[in-house]
Amino acid sequence: MKIAVAFDHRGVHLRDRVLETLSGAGQDVVDLGTDTDAKRIDYPDKARELGEAIQQGGAERGVLVCGSGVGAAVAASKMRGIRAAICHDVYSAHQGVEHDDMNVLCLGSEVIGPSLAADLVRAFLAARFAGGEPYVGRLRKVEAMERQMSNG
């Protein structure tokens, strides 16, 4: 699976562990940076890059990391077709995919450590959308909201 990853200047503190976990799982990584905290990199910019990679077919899923994970999730979820959520527990990281077809895992580098980040990434990668009712019906409602809201 192709996984896009992006980090703002605070999220970069989990970068090495996230990339190590992805490569250890045999994933094809699309690295959108950043790799330093020396310069401020805003999470909305990274969310947009990651979201566009998914929208354009350059990646199937993404991992987006900022300081808390909250800003990353808020920004990424504004994009059509992007279902991003902050997950700081293993259950949410896999259940979000299984029930809600989450395609972007958002993490907070100032909230969780490297070991938990690795566990969350592995749970996210291993999960598959369950399909069927009620999950497909709910997803269609979300998609309808997205279309209606983007048209005014």
mmCIF file of C-alpha atoms in Angstrom:
data_model
loop_
_atom_site.group_PDB
_atom_site.id
_atom_site.type_symbol
_atom_site.label_atom_id
_atom_site.label_comp_id
_atom_site.label_asym_id
_atom_site.label_seq_id
_atom_site.Cartn_x
_atom_site.Cartn_y
_atom_site.Cartn_z
ATOM 1 C CA MET A 1 0.000 0.000 0.000
ATOM 2 C CA LYS A 2 1.216 3.535 -0.744
ATOM 3 C CA ILE A 3 1.211 5.664 2.415
ATOM 4 C CA ALA A 4 1.830 9.415 2.349
ATOM 5 C CA VAL A 5 3.438 10.880 5.460
ATOM 6 C CA ALA A 6 3.760 14.503 6.484
ATOM 7 C CA PHE A 7 4.999 16.286 9.588
ATOM 8 C CA ASP A 8 4.885 19.888 10.700
ATOM 9 C CA HIS A 9 7.778 21.362 12.704
ATOM 10 C CA ARG A 10 6.433 19.872 15.954
ATOM 11 C CA GLY A 11 5.331 16.567 14.477
ATOM 12 C CA VAL A 12 8.817 15.910 13.161
ATOM 13 C CA HIS A 13 9.724 14.472 16.575
ATOM 14 C CA LEU A 14 7.879 11.240 15.672
ATOM 15 C CA ARG A 15 9.206 11.164 12.110
ATOM 16 C CA ASP A 16 11.904 8.528 12.514
ATOM 17 C CA ARG A 17 9.635 6.059 14.321
ATOM 18 C CA VAL A 18 6.742 6.516 11.883
ATOM 19 C CA LEU A 19 8.997 6.016 8.859
ATOM 20 C CA GLU A 20 10.742 3.045 10.488
ATOM 21 C CA THR A 21 7.374 1.425 11.252
ATOM 22 C CA LEU A 22 6.106 1.937 7.710
ATOM 23 C CA SER A 23 9.233 0.584 6.063
ATOM 24 C CA GLY A 24 9.289 -2.348 8.500
ATOM 25 C CA ALA A 25 5.746 -3.170 7.402
ATOM 26 C CA GLY A 26 6.821 -3.157 3.753
ATOM 27 C CA GLN A 27 4.827 -0.065 2.820
ATOM 28 C CA ASP A 28 5.632 2.189 -0.118
ATOM 29 C CA VAL A 29 6.164 5.575 1.558
ATOM 30 C CA VAL A 30 5.496 8.940 -0.068
ATOM 31 C CA ASP A 31 7.498 11.267 2.196
ATOM 32 C CA LEU A 32 6.143 14.818 2.090
ATOM 33 C CA GLY A 33 8.472 16.092 4.836
ATOM 34 C CA THR A 34 9.413 17.949 6.920
ATOM 35 C CA ASP A 35 12.574 16.632 8.494
ATOM 36 C CA THR A 36 13.555 19.445 10.862
ATOM 37 C CA ASP A 37 12.074 21.600 13.584
ATOM 38 C CA ALA A 38 14.459 24.458 12.785
ATOM 39 C CA LYS A 39 11.870 26.281 10.690
ATOM 40 C CA ARG A 40 8.145 26.624 11.350
ATOM 41 C CA ILE A 41 6.094 24.479 8.995
ATOM 42 C CA ASP A 42 2.336 24.943 9.422
ATOM 43 C CA TYR A 43 0.121 21.863 9.735
ATOM 44 C CA PRO A 44 -2.527 23.140 7.257
ATOM 45 C CA ASP A 45 0.132 23.181 4.538
ATOM 46 C CA LYS A 46 1.199 19.606 5.288
ATOM 47 C CA ALA A 47 -2.459 18.498 5.554
ATOM 48 C CA ARG A 48 -3.128 19.923 2.110
ATOM 49 C CA GLU A 49 -0.086 18.207 0.562
ATOM 50 C CA LEU A 50 -1.027 14.873 2.096
ATOM 51 C CA GLY A 51 -4.707 15.220 1.177
ATOM 52 C CA GLU A 52 -3.857 16.080 -2.412
ATOM 53 C CA ALA A 53 -1.566 13.047 -2.639
ATOM 54 C CA ILE A 54 -4.517 10.844 -1.681
ATOM 55 C CA GLN A 55 -7.036 12.702 -3.865
ATOM 56 C CA GLN A 56 -4.753 12.438 -6.900
ATOM 57 C CA GLY A 57 -4.034 8.744 -6.389
ATOM 58 C CA GLY A 58 -0.420 9.138 -5.307
ATOM 59 C CA ALA A 59 -1.238 7.402 -2.009
ATOM 60 C CA GLU A 60 -4.041 5.268 -0.612
ATOM 61 C CA ARG A 61 -3.739 6.450 2.990
ATOM 62 C CA GLY A 62 -1.771 8.933 5.036
ATOM 63 C CA VAL A 63 -0.162 9.560 8.392
ATOM 64 C CA LEU A 64 -0.114 13.217 9.427
ATOM 65 C CA VAL A 65 1.685 14.399 12.553
ATOM 66 C CA CYS A 66 1.591 17.747 14.336
ATOM 67 C CA GLY A 67 2.099 18.656 17.995
ATOM 68 C CA SER A 68 -1.314 17.587 19.285
ATOM 69 C CA GLY A 69 -2.789 15.851 16.233
ATOM 70 C CA VAL A 70 -5.868 18.056 16.534
ATOM 71 C CA GLY A 71 -4.929 20.732 14.012
ATOM 72 C CA ALA A 72 -3.801 18.098 11.516
ATOM 73 C CA ALA A 73 -7.137 16.279 11.790
ATOM 74 C CA VAL A 74 -9.182 19.471 11.520
ATOM 75 C CA ALA A 75 -7.291 20.707 8.451
ATOM 76 C CA ALA A 76 -7.141 17.398 6.588
ATOM 77 C CA SER A 77 -10.845 16.714 7.130
ATOM 78 C CA LYS A 78 -11.736 19.883 5.211
ATOM 79 C CA MET A 79 -10.631 18.209 1.990
ATOM 80 C CA ARG A 80 -13.086 16.250 -0.125
ATOM 81 C CA GLY A 81 -12.659 12.508 0.294
ATOM 82 C CA ILE A 82 -10.291 12.802 3.221
ATOM 83 C CA ARG A 83 -11.458 11.118 6.401
ATOM 84 C CA ALA A 84 -8.876 12.074 9.003
ATOM 85 C CA ALA A 85 -8.978 11.476 12.728
ATOM 86 C CA ILE A 86 -6.705 11.903 15.677
ATOM 87 C CA CYS A 87 -6.046 8.528 17.280
ATOM 88 C CA HIS A 88 -4.053 8.090 20.425
ATOM 89 C CA ASP A 89 -5.331 4.589 21.238
ATOM 90 C CA VAL A 90 -5.046 1.378 19.232
ATOM 91 C CA TYR A 91 -8.796 0.697 19.161
ATOM 92 C CA SER A 92 -9.573 4.008 17.413
ATOM 93 C CA ALA A 93 -6.691 3.544 14.970
ATOM 94 C CA HIS A 94 -8.153 0.324 13.578
ATOM 95 C CA GLN A 95 -11.855 0.917 14.241
ATOM 96 C CA GLY A 96 -11.700 4.236 12.388
ATOM 97 C CA VAL A 97 -10.715 2.348 9.258
ATOM 98 C CA GLU A 98 -13.021 -0.639 9.810
ATOM 99 C CA HIS A 99 -16.208 1.338 10.482
ATOM 100 C CA ASP A 100 -15.577 4.822 9.074
ATOM 101 C CA ASP A 101 -13.152 4.176 6.191
ATOM 102 C CA MET A 102 -10.656 6.596 7.780
ATOM 103 C CA ASN A 103 -7.835 7.213 5.333
ATOM 104 C CA VAL A 104 -5.630 9.583 7.348
ATOM 105 C CA LEU A 105 -4.246 8.806 10.786
ATOM 106 C CA CYS A 106 -3.373 11.955 12.740
ATOM 107 C CA LEU A 107 -0.959 11.800 15.652
ATOM 108 C CA GLY A 108 0.295 14.286 18.228
ATOM 109 C CA SER A 109 4.035 14.177 18.855
ATOM 110 C CA GLU A 110 3.611 16.053 22.143
ATOM 111 C CA VAL A 111 0.902 13.661 23.345
ATOM 112 C CA ILE A 112 2.247 10.192 22.533
ATOM 113 C CA GLY A 113 5.689 8.657 22.394
ATOM 114 C CA PRO A 114 7.445 6.672 19.696
ATOM 115 C CA SER A 115 6.354 3.215 20.915
ATOM 116 C CA LEU A 116 2.663 4.075 20.938
ATOM 117 C CA ALA A 117 3.028 5.857 17.586
ATOM 118 C CA ALA A 118 4.411 2.629 16.094
ATOM 119 C CA ASP A 119 1.532 0.596 17.568
ATOM 120 C CA LEU A 120 -1.004 3.052 16.157
ATOM 121 C CA VAL A 121 0.531 3.056 12.692
ATOM 122 C CA ARG A 122 0.573 -0.764 12.638
ATOM 123 C CA ALA A 123 -3.092 -0.941 13.737
ATOM 124 C CA PHE A 124 -4.065 1.631 11.086
ATOM 125 C CA LEU A 125 -2.222 -0.264 8.339
ATOM 126 C CA ALA A 126 -3.644 -3.662 9.275
ATOM 127 C CA ALA A 127 -7.255 -2.474 9.309
ATOM 128 C CA ARG A 128 -9.623 -2.765 6.350
ATOM 129 C CA PHE A 129 -12.995 -1.121 5.819
ATOM 130 C CA ALA A 130 -15.687 -3.623 6.833
ATOM 131 C CA GLY A 131 -18.154 -2.543 4.152
ATOM 132 C CA GLY A 132 -21.779 -3.593 4.365
ATOM 133 C CA GLU A 133 -24.499 -2.001 6.412
ATOM 134 C CA PRO A 134 -24.558 0.079 8.482
ATOM 135 C CA TYR A 135 -21.050 1.284 7.573
ATOM 136 C CA VAL A 136 -21.570 1.947 3.860
ATOM 137 C CA GLY A 137 -24.841 3.766 4.558
ATOM 138 C CA ARG A 138 -23.154 6.017 7.101
ATOM 139 C CA LEU A 139 -20.259 6.709 4.770
ATOM 140 C CA ARG A 140 -22.709 7.711 2.023
ATOM 141 C CA LYS A 141 -24.313 10.195 4.435
ATOM 142 C CA VAL A 142 -20.907 11.683 5.211
ATOM 143 C CA GLU A 143 -20.123 11.952 1.493
ATOM 144 C CA ALA A 144 -23.489 13.630 0.859
ATOM 145 C CA MET A 145 -22.763 16.168 3.606
ATOM 146 C CA GLU A 146 -19.376 16.836 2.046
ATOM 147 C CA ARG A 147 -20.926 17.506 -1.372
ATOM 148 C CA GLN A 148 -23.684 19.714 0.041
ATOM 149 C CA MET A 149 -21.321 21.763 2.203
ATOM 150 C CA SER A 150 -18.832 22.338 -0.593
ATOM 151 C CA ASN A 151 -21.611 23.687 -2.813
ATOM 152 C CA GLY A 152 -22.594 26.423 -0.390
#
